[in-house]
């Protein structure tokens, strides 16, 4: 049996749990965007001087024309890979390694899991870097309400926006007519920022899990696990010496006796003596002495 380390099991559980949290945050944001964020159209109180003969309110789509979502897809893929390829496959592979060593299915699962380690970690790292890079690039943008008023009720067409930056600008720069809608936007904005910053935790946990998995794999390999068994007493070519009490035939109770070597030497002397007798190389006395020695 080759049980994984406790640290690896804990890291695997934490990674799976955090991946589920990340996936939940992203799913909530995607559902919100697909629903129109929140109902397709936001009613905004028109600021003074926006347009001649302006109405008291105007409408703007909940999503701008240039919404950037690829960073969300990348993060979604990273979280899903951490859950399925590392968490679920890892649990099955480690269980099979401990309970069913040497089986073809065990070798396949464990080998596939180890192959997935570095690519999935790099995917998480890429999602982290990509999300923060694109969000920071578009931070601080403003909504031109003259343009928004003129293009109503269509989507806002200027600039490109991440979901976090767009809804932060809507809450900070637009006077929404319905306070309940503003509160709902604020709640979903916290969720959007949550999945962005949770990528940091996901990255750190997956880094620890990847290192622990590689260390565990190396220890397992050193113990002969890749050959379908575990070596309990060193290399196969190492001489094993018997100690007192290992045999009960009364012939070798000494400490440190190499029993296999003695058997080999006795057989060699016996073969040599037989060869000498056949060729008459020694006298009968010498043969007798050799036989007595044997």
Tab-separated table of C-alpha atoms in Angstrom:
chain	number	residue	atom	x	y	z
A	1	UNK	CA	0.000	0.000	0.000
A	2	UNK	CA	1.276	3.492	-0.873
A	3	UNK	CA	-0.803	6.087	0.933
A	4	UNK	CA	-0.270	9.760	0.013
A	5	UNK	CA	0.940	12.270	2.561
A	6	UNK	CA	-1.584	14.045	4.764
A	7	UNK	CA	-0.416	17.393	3.389
A	8	UNK	CA	-1.198	16.295	-0.170
A	9	UNK	CA	-4.668	15.079	0.794
A	10	UNK	CA	-5.421	18.375	2.569
A	11	UNK	CA	-4.119	20.429	-0.369
A	12	UNK	CA	-6.199	18.371	-2.790
A	13	UNK	CA	-9.345	18.925	-0.717
A	14	UNK	CA	-8.698	22.668	-0.389
A	15	UNK	CA	-8.035	23.010	-4.108
A	16	UNK	CA	-11.267	21.228	-4.991
A	17	UNK	CA	-13.279	23.339	-2.536
A	18	UNK	CA	-11.779	26.608	-3.758
A	19	UNK	CA	-12.329	25.556	-7.362
A	20	UNK	CA	-16.016	25.012	-6.584
A	21	UNK	CA	-16.201	28.477	-5.003
A	22	UNK	CA	-14.517	30.061	-8.024
A	23	UNK	CA	-16.813	28.243	-10.414
A	24	UNK	CA	-19.842	29.352	-8.383
A	25	UNK	CA	-18.781	33.015	-8.508
A	26	UNK	CA	-18.219	32.918	-12.267
A	27	UNK	CA	-21.479	31.068	-12.930
A	28	UNK	CA	-23.368	33.699	-10.946
A	29	UNK	CA	-21.790	36.495	-12.992
A	30	UNK	CA	-22.466	34.766	-16.319
A	31	UNK	CA	-26.104	34.169	-15.387
A	32	UNK	CA	-26.465	37.804	-14.398
A	33	UNK	CA	-24.997	39.012	-17.686
A	34	UNK	CA	-27.165	36.679	-19.737
A	35	UNK	CA	-30.236	37.975	-17.904
A	36	UNK	CA	-29.405	41.484	-19.105
A	37	UNK	CA	-27.802	42.757	-15.909
A	38	UNK	CA	-30.337	42.757	-14.370
A	39	UNK	CA	-33.334	43.184	-16.682
A	40	UNK	CA	-31.805	44.319	-19.947
A	41	UNK	CA	-32.329	48.045	-19.403
A	42	UNK	CA	-31.328	50.459	-16.648
A	43	UNK	CA	-33.316	53.644	-15.982
A	44	UNK	CA	-31.025	56.572	-15.200
A	45	UNK	CA	-31.914	60.019	-13.872
A	46	UNK	CA	-30.710	62.483	-16.510
A	47	UNK	CA	-28.116	64.938	-15.172
A	48	UNK	CA	-28.665	68.658	-15.959
A	49	UNK	CA	-27.268	69.896	-19.262
A	50	UNK	CA	-27.054	66.488	-20.902
A	51	UNK	CA	-29.165	67.428	-23.937
A	52	UNK	CA	-31.536	70.213	-25.023
A	53	UNK	CA	-35.095	69.528	-23.961
A	54	UNK	CA	-33.934	66.451	-22.102
A	55	UNK	CA	-36.278	64.083	-20.334
A	56	UNK	CA	-35.958	63.498	-16.641
A	57	UNK	CA	-34.740	59.940	-17.203
A	58	UNK	CA	-33.159	57.897	-19.947
A	59	UNK	CA	-32.514	54.226	-20.518
A	60	UNK	CA	-29.247	52.402	-21.050
A	61	UNK	CA	-28.611	48.737	-21.659
A	62	UNK	CA	-27.301	46.789	-18.709
A	63	UNK	CA	-24.346	45.581	-20.788
A	64	UNK	CA	-22.129	47.841	-22.917
A	65	UNK	CA	-21.381	47.042	-26.538
A	66	UNK	CA	-17.716	46.313	-25.821
A	67	UNK	CA	-17.986	43.870	-22.918
A	68	UNK	CA	-14.794	41.819	-22.400
A	69	UNK	CA	-15.533	38.287	-21.209
A	70	UNK	CA	-12.599	36.111	-22.334
A	71	UNK	CA	-10.893	36.465	-18.967
A	72	UNK	CA	-14.009	34.970	-17.399
A	73	UNK	CA	-13.918	32.014	-19.784
A	74	UNK	CA	-10.248	31.417	-18.966
A	75	UNK	CA	-10.907	31.559	-15.234
A	76	UNK	CA	-13.881	29.252	-15.630
A	77	UNK	CA	-11.663	26.742	-17.436
A	78	UNK	CA	-8.995	26.985	-14.744
A	79	UNK	CA	-11.500	26.353	-11.955
A	80	UNK	CA	-13.141	23.466	-13.804
A	81	UNK	CA	-9.774	21.859	-14.530
A	82	UNK	CA	-8.761	22.145	-10.887
A	83	UNK	CA	-11.980	20.451	-9.779
A	84	UNK	CA	-12.150	17.641	-12.337
A	85	UNK	CA	-8.620	16.910	-13.560
A	86	UNK	CA	-6.829	17.489	-10.262
A	87	UNK	CA	-9.466	17.053	-7.549
A	88	UNK	CA	-11.701	14.224	-8.768
A	89	UNK	CA	-9.165	12.354	-10.910
A	90	UNK	CA	-6.570	12.830	-8.170
A	91	UNK	CA	-8.789	11.311	-5.499
A	92	UNK	CA	-9.495	8.290	-7.698
A	93	UNK	CA	-5.846	7.909	-8.695
A	94	UNK	CA	-4.491	8.077	-5.145
A	95	UNK	CA	-7.141	5.665	-3.880
A	96	UNK	CA	-6.329	3.213	-6.671
A	97	UNK	CA	-2.604	3.592	-6.020
A	98	UNK	CA	-3.102	2.687	-2.369
A	99	UNK	CA	-5.660	-0.103	-2.799
A	100	UNK	CA	-4.931	-1.514	-6.271
A	101	UNK	CA	-1.192	-1.107	-6.912
A	102	UNK	CA	0.176	-2.357	-10.197
A	103	UNK	CA	-3.185	-2.570	-11.987
A	104	UNK	CA	-3.364	-1.125	-15.539
A	105	UNK	CA	-6.226	1.189	-14.564
A	106	UNK	CA	-4.243	2.421	-11.560
A	107	UNK	CA	-1.211	3.178	-13.704
A	108	UNK	CA	-3.381	4.983	-16.247
A	109	UNK	CA	-5.214	7.130	-13.676
A	110	UNK	CA	-2.127	8.025	-11.688
A	111	UNK	CA	-0.052	8.695	-14.795
A	112	UNK	CA	-2.756	10.889	-16.315
A	113	UNK	CA	-3.146	12.793	-13.047
A	114	UNK	CA	0.569	13.530	-12.878
A	115	UNK	CA	0.588	14.647	-16.518
A	116	UNK	CA	-2.265	17.081	-15.761
A	117	UNK	CA	-0.468	18.708	-12.805
A	118	UNK	CA	1.732	21.284	-14.519
A	119	UNK	CA	-0.600	22.211	-17.437
A	120	UNK	CA	-3.553	22.877	-15.120
A	121	UNK	CA	-1.344	24.922	-12.810
A	122	UNK	CA	-0.141	26.984	-15.766
A	123	UNK	CA	-3.769	27.485	-16.842
A	124	UNK	CA	-4.594	28.908	-13.410
A	125	UNK	CA	-1.525	31.136	-13.546
A	126	UNK	CA	-2.563	32.358	-16.996
A	127	UNK	CA	-6.113	33.075	-15.821
A	128	UNK	CA	-4.776	35.041	-12.855
A	129	UNK	CA	-2.410	37.140	-14.940
A	130	UNK	CA	-4.880	37.676	-17.783
A	131	UNK	CA	-7.764	38.721	-15.518
A	132	UNK	CA	-5.777	41.265	-13.531
A	133	UNK	CA	-4.004	42.609	-16.618
A	134	UNK	CA	-7.179	43.284	-18.608
A	135	UNK	CA	-9.055	44.637	-15.574
A	136	UNK	CA	-6.269	47.041	-14.627
A	137	UNK	CA	-5.909	48.161	-18.248
A	138	UNK	CA	-9.510	49.412	-18.339
A	139	UNK	CA	-9.674	50.708	-14.779
A	140	UNK	CA	-10.832	54.300	-14.292
A	141	UNK	CA	-12.850	54.644	-17.510
A	142	UNK	CA	-15.803	57.013	-17.510
A	143	UNK	CA	-19.266	56.859	-19.042
A	144	UNK	CA	-20.070	59.822	-21.276
A	145	UNK	CA	-23.733	60.414	-20.439
A	146	UNK	CA	-24.257	62.669	-23.430
A	147	UNK	CA	-23.405	59.717	-25.673
A	148	UNK	CA	-25.451	57.354	-23.510
A	149	UNK	CA	-28.471	59.676	-23.693
A	150	UNK	CA	-28.132	60.073	-27.463
A	151	UNK	CA	-27.925	56.332	-28.136
A	152	UNK	CA	-30.690	55.239	-25.770
A	153	UNK	CA	-32.086	52.665	-25.370
A	154	UNK	CA	-29.154	50.921	-27.037
A	155	UNK	CA	-25.961	49.699	-25.384
A	156	UNK	CA	-23.178	52.109	-24.510
A	157	UNK	CA	-20.777	52.015	-27.464
A	158	UNK	CA	-17.619	53.762	-26.249
A	159	UNK	CA	-14.563	51.896	-24.943
A	160	UNK	CA	-14.221	48.300	-23.843
A	161	UNK	CA	-15.188	47.164	-20.384
A	162	UNK	CA	-14.696	44.262	-18.045
A	163	UNK	CA	-17.789	43.367	-15.994
A	164	UNK	CA	-16.127	44.654	-12.820
A	165	UNK	CA	-15.160	47.992	-14.365
A	166	UNK	CA	-18.478	48.534	-16.122
A	167	UNK	CA	-20.723	47.979	-13.125
A	168	UNK	CA	-18.393	49.945	-10.861
A	169	UNK	CA	-18.690	52.878	-13.295
A	170	UNK	CA	-22.479	52.480	-13.485
A	171	UNK	CA	-22.799	52.646	-9.701
A	172	UNK	CA	-20.319	55.496	-9.253
A	173	UNK	CA	-21.209	57.694	-12.233
A	174	UNK	CA	-24.886	57.098	-13.035
A	175	UNK	CA	-27.834	58.112	-10.887
A	176	UNK	CA	-30.001	55.009	-11.128
A	177	UNK	CA	-33.690	55.755	-10.690
A	178	UNK	CA	-34.433	52.548	-8.762
A	179	UNK	CA	-32.474	52.092	-5.506
A	180	UNK	CA	-33.303	48.378	-5.490
A	181	UNK	CA	-31.587	47.948	-8.857
A	182	UNK	CA	-28.554	49.817	-7.540
A	183	UNK	CA	-28.407	47.517	-4.505
A	184	UNK	CA	-28.671	44.460	-6.733
A	185	UNK	CA	-25.862	45.752	-8.939
A	186	UNK	CA	-23.677	46.352	-5.887
A	187	UNK	CA	-24.228	42.788	-4.670
A	188	UNK	CA	-23.304	41.282	-8.029
A	189	UNK	CA	-20.290	43.579	-8.303
A	190	UNK	CA	-18.978	42.084	-5.044
A	191	UNK	CA	-19.381	38.613	-6.555
A	192	UNK	CA	-17.523	39.674	-9.715
A	193	UNK	CA	-14.661	41.061	-7.689
A	194	UNK	CA	-14.817	37.932	-5.565
A	195	UNK	CA	-14.003	35.576	-8.438
A	196	UNK	CA	-11.248	37.913	-9.593
A	197	UNK	CA	-9.448	37.989	-6.238
A	198	UNK	CA	-10.231	34.363	-5.457
A	199	UNK	CA	-7.936	33.508	-8.369
A	200	UNK	CA	-5.039	34.511	-6.117
A	201	UNK	CA	-6.065	31.936	-3.516
A	202	UNK	CA	-6.702	29.321	-6.203
A	203	UNK	CA	-3.226	29.932	-7.602
A	204	UNK	CA	-1.517	29.619	-4.208
A	205	UNK	CA	-3.386	26.453	-3.222
A	206	UNK	CA	-2.736	24.844	-6.599
A	207	UNK	CA	0.944	25.763	-6.393
A	208	UNK	CA	1.184	23.970	-3.042
A	209	UNK	CA	-0.780	20.978	-4.353
A	210	UNK	CA	1.407	20.671	-7.455
A	211	UNK	CA	4.631	20.733	-5.434
A	212	UNK	CA	3.279	18.196	-2.927
A	213	UNK	CA	2.065	15.922	-5.737
A	214	UNK	CA	5.496	15.950	-7.384
A	215	UNK	CA	7.253	15.263	-4.075
A	216	UNK	CA	4.838	12.417	-3.348
A	217	UNK	CA	5.355	10.994	-6.845
A	218	UNK	CA	9.128	11.042	-6.395
A	219	UNK	CA	8.910	9.257	-3.027
A	220	UNK	CA	6.514	6.698	-4.510
A	221	UNK	CA	8.877	6.088	-7.411
A	222	UNK	CA	11.916	5.751	-5.144
A	223	UNK	CA	10.047	3.069	-3.190
A	224	UNK	CA	9.424	1.062	-6.342
A	225	UNK	CA	5.797	2.030	-6.789
A	226	UNK	CA	6.262	2.537	-10.542
A	227	UNK	CA	7.156	-1.175	-10.775
A	228	UNK	CA	3.925	-2.228	-9.101
A	229	UNK	CA	5.398	-2.957	-5.680
A	230	UNK	CA	7.065	-1.235	-2.779
A	231	UNK	CA	10.590	-2.138	-1.693
A	232	UNK	CA	10.706	-2.667	2.023
A	233	UNK	CA	14.410	-3.448	2.476
A	234	UNK	CA	16.435	-1.522	-0.081
A	235	UNK	CA	17.621	-2.364	-3.603
A	236	UNK	CA	17.083	-5.805	-5.050
A	237	UNK	CA	20.828	-6.473	-5.525
A	238	UNK	CA	21.650	-5.745	-1.882
A	239	UNK	CA	22.900	-8.709	0.156
A	240	UNK	CA	20.577	-9.656	2.985
A	241	UNK	CA	22.180	-11.109	6.087
A	242	UNK	CA	20.358	-13.375	8.473
A	243	UNK	CA	20.444	-12.749	12.170
A	244	UNK	CA	20.159	-15.017	15.133
A	245	UNK	CA	16.757	-16.643	15.307
A	246	UNK	CA	15.923	-16.218	11.610
A	247	UNK	CA	16.307	-19.972	11.066
A	248	UNK	CA	15.330	-22.741	13.424
A	249	UNK	CA	17.375	-25.621	11.947
A	250	UNK	CA	20.271	-25.122	14.352
A	251	UNK	CA	22.871	-24.648	11.611
A	252	UNK	CA	23.410	-20.881	11.529
A	253	UNK	CA	22.769	-18.970	14.688
A	254	UNK	CA	25.653	-16.555	14.272
A	255	UNK	CA	25.149	-12.861	13.809
A	256	UNK	CA	25.756	-11.368	10.356
A	257	UNK	CA	26.037	-14.686	8.495
A	258	UNK	CA	25.452	-14.467	4.755
A	259	UNK	CA	23.517	-17.701	4.418
A	260	UNK	CA	23.166	-17.512	0.631
A	261	UNK	CA	26.909	-16.905	0.212
A	262	UNK	CA	27.774	-19.934	2.368
A	263	UNK	CA	25.509	-22.124	0.280
A	264	UNK	CA	27.120	-20.870	-2.894
A	265	UNK	CA	30.676	-21.472	-1.632
A	266	UNK	CA	29.849	-24.973	-0.370
A	267	UNK	CA	28.372	-25.873	-3.737
A	268	UNK	CA	31.456	-24.500	-5.513
A	269	UNK	CA	33.806	-26.609	-3.361
A	270	UNK	CA	31.654	-29.666	-3.961
A	271	UNK	CA	31.751	-29.163	-7.735
A	272	UNK	CA	35.507	-28.621	-7.684
A	273	UNK	CA	36.077	-31.753	-5.597
A	274	UNK	CA	33.936	-33.802	-7.975
A	275	UNK	CA	35.907	-32.525	-10.934
A	276	UNK	CA	39.222	-33.390	-9.258
A	277	UNK	CA	38.077	-36.938	-8.484
A	278	UNK	CA	37.028	-37.469	-12.088
A	279	UNK	CA	40.443	-36.379	-13.424
A	280	UNK	CA	42.566	-37.871	-10.668
A	281	UNK	CA	44.243	-34.595	-9.901
A	282	UNK	CA	44.725	-35.334	-6.161
A	283	UNK	CA	45.383	-38.370	-4.058
A	284	UNK	CA	42.665	-40.103	-2.174
A	285	UNK	CA	43.913	-38.448	0.985
A	286	UNK	CA	43.592	-35.045	-0.558
A	287	UNK	CA	40.153	-35.919	-1.874
A	288	UNK	CA	39.125	-37.106	1.541
A	289	UNK	CA	40.412	-33.891	3.041
A	290	UNK	CA	38.487	-31.859	0.468
A	291	UNK	CA	35.319	-33.814	1.129
A	292	UNK	CA	35.754	-33.314	4.859
A	293	UNK	CA	36.179	-29.604	4.260
A	294	UNK	CA	32.942	-29.574	2.312
